[in-house]
Coordinates of N, CA and C in Angstrom, one line a residue:
X1 N 125.3 108.3 67.7 CA 124.5 109.5 67.8 C 123.8 109.7 69.1
X2 N 123.9 111.0 69.6 CA 123.2 111.3 70.8 C 122.1 112.3 70.5
X3 N 120.9 112.0 71.0 CA 119.8 112.9 70.9 C 119.3 113.3 72.3
X4 N 118.7 114.5 72.3 CA 118.3 115.0 73.6 C 119.4 115.9 74.2
X5 N 119.3 116.1 75.5 CA 120.3 117.0 76.2 C 121.3 116.2 77.0
X6 N 122.5 116.6 76.9 CA 123.6 115.9 77.7 C 124.3 117.0 78.5
X7 N 124.4 116.8 79.8 CA 125.0 117.7 80.7 C 126.1 117.1 81.4
X8 N 127.1 117.8 81.9 CA 128.2 117.2 82.6 C 128.6 118.2 83.7
X9 N 129.1 117.6 84.9 CA 129.6 118.5 85.9 C 130.7 117.7 86.6
X10 N 131.3 118.2 87.6 CA 132.4 117.6 88.3 C 132.1 116.8 89.5
X11 N 130.8 116.5 89.7 CA 130.4 115.7 90.9 C 130.7 114.2 90.7
X12 N 130.7 113.5 91.8 CA 131.0 112.1 91.7 C 129.7 111.2 91.8
X13 N 128.6 111.9 91.7 CA 127.3 111.2 91.8 C 126.8 110.8 90.4
X14 N 126.4 109.6 90.3 CA 125.8 109.1 89.0 C 124.4 108.7 89.3
X15 N 123.5 109.1 88.4 CA 122.1 108.7 88.6 C 121.8 107.8 87.4
X16 N 121.4 106.6 87.7 CA 121.0 105.6 86.7 C 119.5 105.7 86.5
X17 N 119.1 106.4 85.4 CA 117.7 106.7 85.1 C 117.0 105.4 84.7
X18 N 117.6 104.4 84.2 CA 117.0 103.2 83.8 C 116.6 102.3 85.0
X19 N 117.6 102.1 85.9 CA 117.4 101.3 87.1 C 116.8 102.1 88.3
X20 N 116.8 103.4 88.2 CA 116.3 104.2 89.3 C 117.2 104.2 90.5
X21 N 118.5 104.2 90.3 CA 119.5 104.1 91.4 C 120.4 105.2 91.4
X22 N 120.9 105.6 92.6 CA 121.9 106.6 92.7 C 123.2 105.9 93.1
X23 N 124.3 106.2 92.3 CA 125.6 105.5 92.6 C 126.6 106.6 93.0
X24 N 127.2 106.4 94.1 CA 128.2 107.4 94.6 C 127.8 107.9 96.0
X25 N 128.6 108.7 96.6 CA 128.3 109.3 97.9 C 127.2 110.3 97.8
X26 N 126.3 110.2 98.8 CA 125.2 111.2 98.9 C 125.2 111.9 100.2
X27 N 125.2 113.2 100.1 CA 125.1 114.1 101.3 C 123.7 114.0 101.9
X28 N 123.6 113.2 102.9 CA 122.2 112.9 103.5 C 121.7 114.1 104.2
X29 N 122.5 115.1 104.5 CA 121.9 116.3 105.2 C 121.0 117.0 104.2
X30 N 121.2 116.9 103.0 CA 120.4 117.6 102.0 C 119.4 116.7 101.2
X31 N 119.4 115.4 101.6 CA 118.5 114.5 100.9 C 117.1 114.7 101.4
X32 N 116.2 114.9 100.5 CA 114.8 115.2 100.8 C 113.9 114.4 99.9
X33 N 112.6 114.2 100.3 CA 111.6 113.6 99.5 C 110.3 114.3 99.6
X34 N 109.5 114.3 98.6 CA 108.2 114.9 98.6 C 107.2 114.0 99.1
X35 N 107.5 112.7 99.4 CA 106.6 111.7 99.9 C 106.2 112.1 101.4
X36 N 105.0 111.6 101.8 CA 104.6 111.8 103.2 C 104.9 110.6 104.0
X37 N 105.5 109.6 103.4 CA 105.9 108.3 104.1 C 107.3 108.0 103.7
X38 N 108.0 107.1 104.5 CA 109.3 106.7 104.2 C 109.5 105.2 104.4
X39 N 110.1 104.6 103.4 CA 110.4 103.2 103.4 C 111.8 103.0 102.9
X40 N 112.6 102.3 103.8 CA 114.0 102.0 103.5 C 114.3 100.5 103.8
X41 N 114.7 99.8 102.8 CA 114.9 98.4 102.9 C 114.1 97.5 101.9
X42 N 114.6 96.4 101.7 CA 113.9 95.5 100.7 C 112.5 95.2 101.1
X43 N 111.5 95.6 100.3 CA 110.1 95.4 100.5 C 109.5 96.2 101.7
X44 N 110.3 97.1 102.3 CA 109.8 97.9 103.4 C 108.6 98.8 102.8
X45 N 107.5 98.8 103.6 CA 106.4 99.7 103.2 C 105.9 99.3 101.8
X46 N 106.0 98.1 101.4 CA 105.7 97.6 100.0 C 104.3 97.8 99.6
X47 N 103.3 97.3 100.4 CA 101.9 97.4 100.0 C 101.1 98.1 101.0
X48 N 100.4 99.1 100.5 CA 99.5 99.9 101.3 C 100.1 100.5 102.6
X49 N 101.1 101.3 102.3 CA 101.8 102.1 103.5 C 101.0 103.4 103.7
X50 N 100.6 103.6 104.9 CA 99.8 104.8 105.2 C 100.6 106.1 105.2
X51 N 99.9 107.2 105.0 CA 100.6 108.5 105.1 C 101.3 108.7 106.4
X52 N 102.4 109.4 106.3 CA 103.3 109.7 107.4 C 103.9 108.5 108.1
X53 N 103.8 107.3 107.5 CA 104.3 106.1 108.1 C 105.8 106.0 107.8
X54 N 106.5 105.3 108.7 CA 108.0 105.1 108.5 C 108.3 103.6 108.6
X55 N 108.9 103.0 107.6 CA 109.3 101.6 107.6 C 110.8 101.5 107.3
X56 N 111.6 101.0 108.2 CA 113.1 100.9 108.0 C 113.5 99.5 108.3
X57 N 114.0 98.8 107.3 CA 114.5 97.5 107.5 C 113.9 96.5 106.5
X58 N 114.5 95.4 106.3 CA 114.0 94.4 105.4 C 112.6 94.0 105.8
X59 N 111.6 94.1 104.9 CA 110.2 93.8 105.1 C 109.5 94.5 106.2
X60 N 110.1 95.6 106.7 CA 109.4 96.3 107.8 C 108.2 97.0 107.2
X61 N 107.1 96.9 107.9 CA 105.9 97.6 107.4 C 105.5 97.1 106.0
X62 N 105.8 95.9 105.7 CA 105.6 95.5 104.3 C 104.1 95.5 103.8
X63 N 103.2 95.1 104.6 CA 101.8 95.0 104.1 C 100.8 95.7 105.1
X64 N 100.1 96.6 104.6 CA 99.0 97.3 105.4 C 99.6 98.0 106.6
X65 N 100.5 98.9 106.4 CA 101.1 99.7 107.5 C 100.2 101.0 107.7
X66 N 99.7 101.2 108.9 CA 98.7 102.3 109.1 C 99.3 103.7 109.1
X67 N 98.5 104.6 109.1 CA 98.8 106.0 109.1 C 99.7 106.3 110.3
X68 N 100.8 107.0 110.1 CA 101.7 107.4 111.2 C 102.3 106.3 112.0
X69 N 102.3 105.1 111.4 CA 102.9 103.9 112.1 C 104.4 104.0 111.9
X70 N 105.2 103.4 112.8 CA 106.6 103.3 112.7 C 107.1 101.9 112.9
X71 N 107.8 101.4 112.0 CA 108.4 100.0 112.1 C 109.8 100.1 111.7
X72 N 110.7 99.7 112.7 CA 112.1 99.7 112.5 C 112.7 98.4 112.9
X73 N 113.3 97.7 112.0 CA 113.9 96.4 112.2 C 113.4 95.4 111.2
X74 N 114.1 94.3 111.0 CA 113.7 93.3 110.1 C 112.4 92.7 110.5
X75 N 111.4 92.8 109.5 CA 110.0 92.3 109.7 C 109.3 93.0 110.8
X76 N 109.7 94.1 111.3 CA 109.0 94.8 112.3 C 107.7 95.4 111.6
X77 N 106.6 95.2 112.3 CA 105.3 95.7 111.7 C 105.0 95.1 110.4
X78 N 105.4 93.9 110.1 CA 105.4 93.3 108.8 C 104.0 93.3 108.1
X79 N 103.0 92.9 108.8 CA 101.7 92.9 108.2 C 100.6 93.4 109.2
X80 N 99.8 94.3 108.7 CA 98.6 94.8 109.4 C 99.1 95.5 110.7
X81 N 99.8 96.6 110.5 CA 100.3 97.4 111.7 C 99.3 98.6 111.8
X82 N 98.7 98.7 112.9 CA 97.6 99.8 113.2 C 98.1 101.2 113.1
X83 N 97.2 102.1 113.0 CA 97.5 103.5 112.9 C 98.3 103.9 114.2
X84 N 99.3 104.6 114.0 CA 100.2 105.2 115.1 C 100.9 104.1 115.9
X85 N 100.9 102.8 115.4 CA 101.6 101.7 116.1 C 103.1 101.9 116.0
X86 N 103.8 101.5 117.0 CA 105.3 101.6 117.0 C 105.9 100.2 117.2
X87 N 106.7 99.7 116.3 CA 107.4 98.4 116.4 C 108.8 98.6 116.1
X88 N 109.7 98.4 117.2 CA 111.1 98.5 117.0 C 111.8 97.3 117.5
X89 N 112.5 96.6 116.5 CA 113.3 95.4 116.9 C 112.9 94.3 115.9
X90 N 113.8 93.3 115.8 CA 113.6 92.2 114.9 C 112.3 91.5 115.3
X91 N 111.4 91.4 114.3 CA 110.0 90.7 114.4 C 109.1 91.4 115.4
X92 N 109.4 92.6 115.9 CA 108.5 93.3 116.8 C 107.2 93.7 116.1
X93 N 106.1 93.5 116.7 CA 104.8 93.9 116.1 C 104.6 93.3 114.7
X94 N 105.1 92.1 114.5 CA 105.2 91.5 113.2 C 103.8 91.3 112.5
X95 N 102.9 90.7 113.2 CA 101.6 90.4 112.6 C 100.4 90.9 113.5
X96 N 99.6 91.8 112.9 CA 98.4 92.4 113.5 C 98.7 93.1 114.8
X97 N 99.3 94.3 114.6 CA 99.6 95.1 115.8 C 98.5 96.2 115.8
X98 N 97.8 96.3 117.0 CA 96.7 97.3 117.1 C 97.2 98.7 117.0
X99 N 96.2 99.6 116.8 CA 96.5 101.0 116.7 C 97.0 101.5 118.0
X100 N 98.0 102.4 117.9 CA 98.6 103.0 119.1 C 99.3 102.0 120.0
X101 N 99.6 100.8 119.6 CA 100.3 99.8 120.3 C 101.8 100.1 120.2
X102 N 102.6 99.7 121.2 CA 104.0 99.9 121.2 C 104.7 98.5 121.5
X103 N 105.6 98.1 120.6 CA 106.4 96.9 120.8 C 107.8 97.2 120.6
X104 N 108.7 97.0 121.6 CA 110.1 97.3 121.5 C 110.9 96.1 122.0
X105 N 111.7 95.5 121.2 CA 112.5 94.4 121.6 C 112.3 93.2 120.6
X106 N 113.2 92.3 120.6 CA 113.1 91.1 119.7 C 111.8 90.4 119.9
X107 N 111.0 90.3 118.9 CA 109.7 89.6 118.8 C 108.7 90.2 119.9
X108 N 108.9 91.3 120.4 CA 107.9 92.0 121.3 C 106.6 92.2 120.5
X109 N 105.5 91.9 121.1 CA 104.2 92.2 120.5 C 104.1 91.5 119.1
X110 N 104.7 90.4 119.0 CA 104.9 89.7 117.7 C 103.6 89.4 117.0
X111 N 102.7 88.7 117.6 CA 101.4 88.3 116.9 C 100.2 88.7 117.7
X112 N 99.3 89.5 117.1 CA 98.1 89.9 117.6 C 98.3 90.7 118.9
X113 N 98.8 91.9 118.8 CA 99.0 92.8 119.9 C 97.8 93.8 119.9
X114 N 97.0 93.9 121.0 CA 95.8 94.7 121.0 C 96.1 96.2 121.0
X115 N 95.0 96.9 120.7 CA 95.1 98.3 120.6 C 95.6 98.9 122.0
X116 N 96.5 99.8 121.9 CA 97.0 100.5 123.1 C 97.9 99.6 123.9
X117 N 98.2 98.4 123.4 CA 99.1 97.4 124.2 C 100.5 97.9 124.2
X118 N 101.3 97.6 125.3 CA 102.7 98.0 125.4 C 103.5 96.7 125.7
X119 N 104.4 96.4 124.9 CA 105.3 95.2 125.1 C 106.7 95.7 124.9
X120 N 107.5 95.6 126.0 CA 108.9 96.1 126.0 C 109.8 95.0 126.6
X121 N 110.7 94.5 125.7 CA 111.6 93.4 126.2 C 111.5 92.2 125.2
X122 N 112.5 91.4 125.1 CA 112.6 90.3 124.2 C 111.4 89.3 124.5
X123 N 110.6 89.1 123.5 CA 109.5 88.1 123.6 C 108.4 88.6 124.6
X124 N 108.4 89.9 124.9 CA 107.3 90.4 125.8 C 106.0 90.5 124.9
X125 N 104.9 90.1 125.5 CA 103.6 90.1 124.8 C 103.7 89.5 123.4
X126 N 104.4 88.4 123.3 CA 104.7 87.9 121.9 C 103.4 87.3 121.2
X127 N 102.5 86.7 121.9 CA 101.4 86.1 121.3 C 100.1 86.5 122.0
X128 N 99.2 87.2 121.3 CA 97.9 87.6 121.8 C 97.9 88.4 123.1
X129 N 98.3 89.6 122.9 CA 98.3 90.6 124.0 C 97.0 91.4 123.9
X130 N 96.2 91.4 125.0 CA 95.0 92.1 125.0 C 95.1 93.6 124.9
X131 N 93.9 94.2 124.6 CA 93.8 95.6 124.5 C 94.3 96.3 125.8
X132 N 95.2 97.3 125.7 CA 95.7 98.0 126.8 C 96.5 97.2 127.8
X133 N 97.0 96.0 127.4 CA 97.8 95.1 128.2 C 99.2 95.8 128.2
X134 N 99.9 95.5 129.4 CA 101.3 96.1 129.5 C 102.2 94.9 129.9
X135 N 103.2 94.7 129.1 CA 104.2 93.6 129.4 C 105.6 94.2 129.3
X136 N 106.3 94.3 130.4 CA 107.7 94.9 130.4 C 108.6 93.9 131.1
X137 N 109.6 93.4 130.3 CA 110.6 92.4 130.7 C 110.6 91.3 129.8
X138 N 111.7 90.6 129.7 CA 111.9 89.4 128.9 C 110.8 88.4 129.1
X139 N 110.1 88.0 128.1 CA 109.0 87.0 128.2 C 107.8 87.4 129.1
X140 N 107.7 88.7 129.5 CA 106.6 89.1 130.3 C 105.4 89.1 129.4
X141 N 104.2 88.7 130.0 CA 103.0 88.6 129.2 C 103.1 87.9 127.9
X142 N 104.0 86.9 127.9 CA 104.4 86.2 126.7 C 103.3 85.6 125.9
X143 N 102.4 84.9 126.5 CA 101.3 84.2 125.7 C 100.0 84.4 126.3
X144 N 99.0 84.9 125.6 CA 97.6 85.1 126.0 C 97.5 86.0 127.3
X145 N 98.0 87.3 127.1 CA 97.8 88.2 128.1 C 96.5 88.9 128.0
X146 N 95.7 89.0 129.0 CA 94.3 89.6 128.9 C 94.3 91.1 128.8
X147 N 93.1 91.6 128.5 CA 92.9 93.0 128.4 C 93.3 93.7 129.7
X148 N 94.0 94.8 129.6 CA 94.3 95.7 130.7 C 95.2 95.0 131.8
X149 N 95.7 93.8 131.5 CA 96.6 93.1 132.4 C 98.0 93.8 132.4
X150 N 98.7 93.7 133.5 CA 100.0 94.3 133.7 C 101.0 93.2 134.2
X151 N 102.1 93.0 133.4 CA 103.1 92.1 133.8 C 104.5 92.8 133.7
X152 N 105.2 92.9 134.9 CA 106.5 93.6 134.9 C 107.5 92.7 135.6
X153 N 108.5 92.4 134.8 CA 109.6 91.5 135.3 C 109.8 90.3 134.4
X154 N 110.9 89.7 134.4 CA 111.3 88.6 133.6 C 110.3 87.5 133.8
X155 N 109.6 87.1 132.7 CA 108.6 86.0 132.7 C 107.4 86.2 133.6
X156 N 107.1 87.5 134.0 CA 105.9 87.8 134.8 C 104.7 87.6 133.9
X157 N 103.7 87.0 134.4 CA 102.4 86.8 133.6 C 102.7 86.1 132.3
X158 N 103.7 85.2 132.3 CA 104.2 84.6 131.1 C 103.1 83.9 130.3
X159 N 102.3 83.0 130.9 CA 101.4 82.2 130.1 C 100.0 82.4 130.7
X160 N 99.1 82.8 129.9 CA 97.6 82.9 130.2 C 97.4 83.8 131.5
X161 N 97.6 85.1 131.3 CA 97.3 86.1 132.3 C 95.9 86.6 132.1
X162 N 95.1 86.6 133.1 CA 93.7 87.0 132.9 C 93.6 88.5 132.8
X163 N 92.5 89.0 132.3 CA 92.2 90.4 132.2 C 92.3 91.1 133.5
X164 N 92.9 92.3 133.5 CA 93.0 93.2 134.7 C 93.9 92.6 135.8
X165 N 94.6 91.5 135.5 CA 95.5 90.9 136.5 C 96.8 91.7 136.5
X166 N 97.5 91.7 137.7 CA 98.7 92.4 137.9 C 99.8 91.4 138.4
X167 N 100.9 91.3 137.7 CA 102.0 90.5 138.1 C 103.3 91.3 138.1
X168 N 103.9 91.5 139.2 CA 105.2 92.3 139.3 C 106.2 91.5 140.0
X169 N 107.3 91.3 139.3 CA 108.4 90.5 139.9 C 108.8 89.4 139.0
X170 N 110.0 88.9 139.1 CA 110.5 87.8 138.2 C 109.6 86.6 138.4
X171 N 109.0 86.1 137.3 CA 108.1 84.9 137.3 C 106.8 85.1 138.1
X172 N 106.5 86.3 138.5 CA 105.3 86.5 139.3 C 104.1 86.2 138.4
X173 N 103.1 85.5 138.9 CA 101.9 85.1 138.1 C 102.3 84.4 136.8
X174 N 103.3 83.6 136.8 CA 103.9 83.0 135.6 C 103.0 82.2 134.8
X175 N 102.2 81.4 135.4 CA 101.3 80.5 134.6 C 99.9 80.5 135.1
X176 N 99.0 80.8 134.2 CA 97.5 80.8 134.5 C 97.1 81.7 135.7
X177 N 97.4 83.0 135.5 CA 97.0 83.9 136.5 C 95.5 84.3 136.2
X178 N 94.7 84.2 137.2 CA 93.3 84.6 137.0 C 93.0 86.0 136.8
X179 N 91.8 86.3 136.3 CA 91.4 87.7 136.1 C 91.4 88.5 137.3
X180 N 91.8 89.7 137.3 CA 91.9 90.6 138.4 C 92.8 90.2 139.6
X181 N 93.5 89.1 139.4 CA 94.4 88.6 140.4 C 95.7 89.5 140.5
X182 N 96.3 89.5 141.7 CA 97.5 90.3 141.9 C 98.6 89.4 142.5
X183 N 99.8 89.5 141.9 CA 100.9 88.7 142.4 C 102.1 89.7 142.4
X184 N 102.7 89.9 143.5 CA 103.8 90.8 143.7 C 105.0 90.1 144.4
X185 N 106.1 90.1 143.7 CA 107.3 89.4 144.3 C 107.8 88.3 143.4
X186 N 109.1 87.9 143.6 CA 109.6 86.8 142.8 C 108.8 85.5 143.0
X187 N 108.4 85.0 141.9 CA 107.6 83.7 141.8 C 106.3 83.8 142.6
X188 N 105.8 84.9 142.9 CA 104.5 85.1 143.6 C 103.4 84.6 142.6
X189 N 102.5 83.8 143.2 CA 101.4 83.3 142.3 C 101.8 82.4 141.2
X190 N 103.0 81.9 141.3 CA 103.6 81.1 140.2 C 102.8 79.8 139.9

């Protein structure tokens, strides 16, 4: 016995009302949502996802993703991603990314990226990047980059770069660059 309404059409789309899944080809050009946030992937945007936030990838933006934050990639923006923060890449901005911070690349801005921080490149600004710090290049500003410090180049300002320091060039200011120090050129102030 069938109770309720039963309808049929010639589409190839099947909606499983019990499991909440759509089976079959979906025309994504007409796919819409009434939500103000988007989460695609296992546990993406799972807990406390802010309005207008986007989380794409397994565990992207999983916990406490801020308003208008964007996390794209496995574990990108995983926990405590600040308002309007951007994390793109595997493990980018993974833990405690400040508001309006940008992390692009594998593990860029991975742990404790300060507000307005910019980390672009594999492992750039990976651990404790200060507020308004800029790290561009593989392993640039890698560990303990100070507030408003700038590191541009592969491994520039890599370990313990002081606040307001500038390191430009491959391995410039690589290890323990003092506050407000300037190192320009390959291995300068290394």
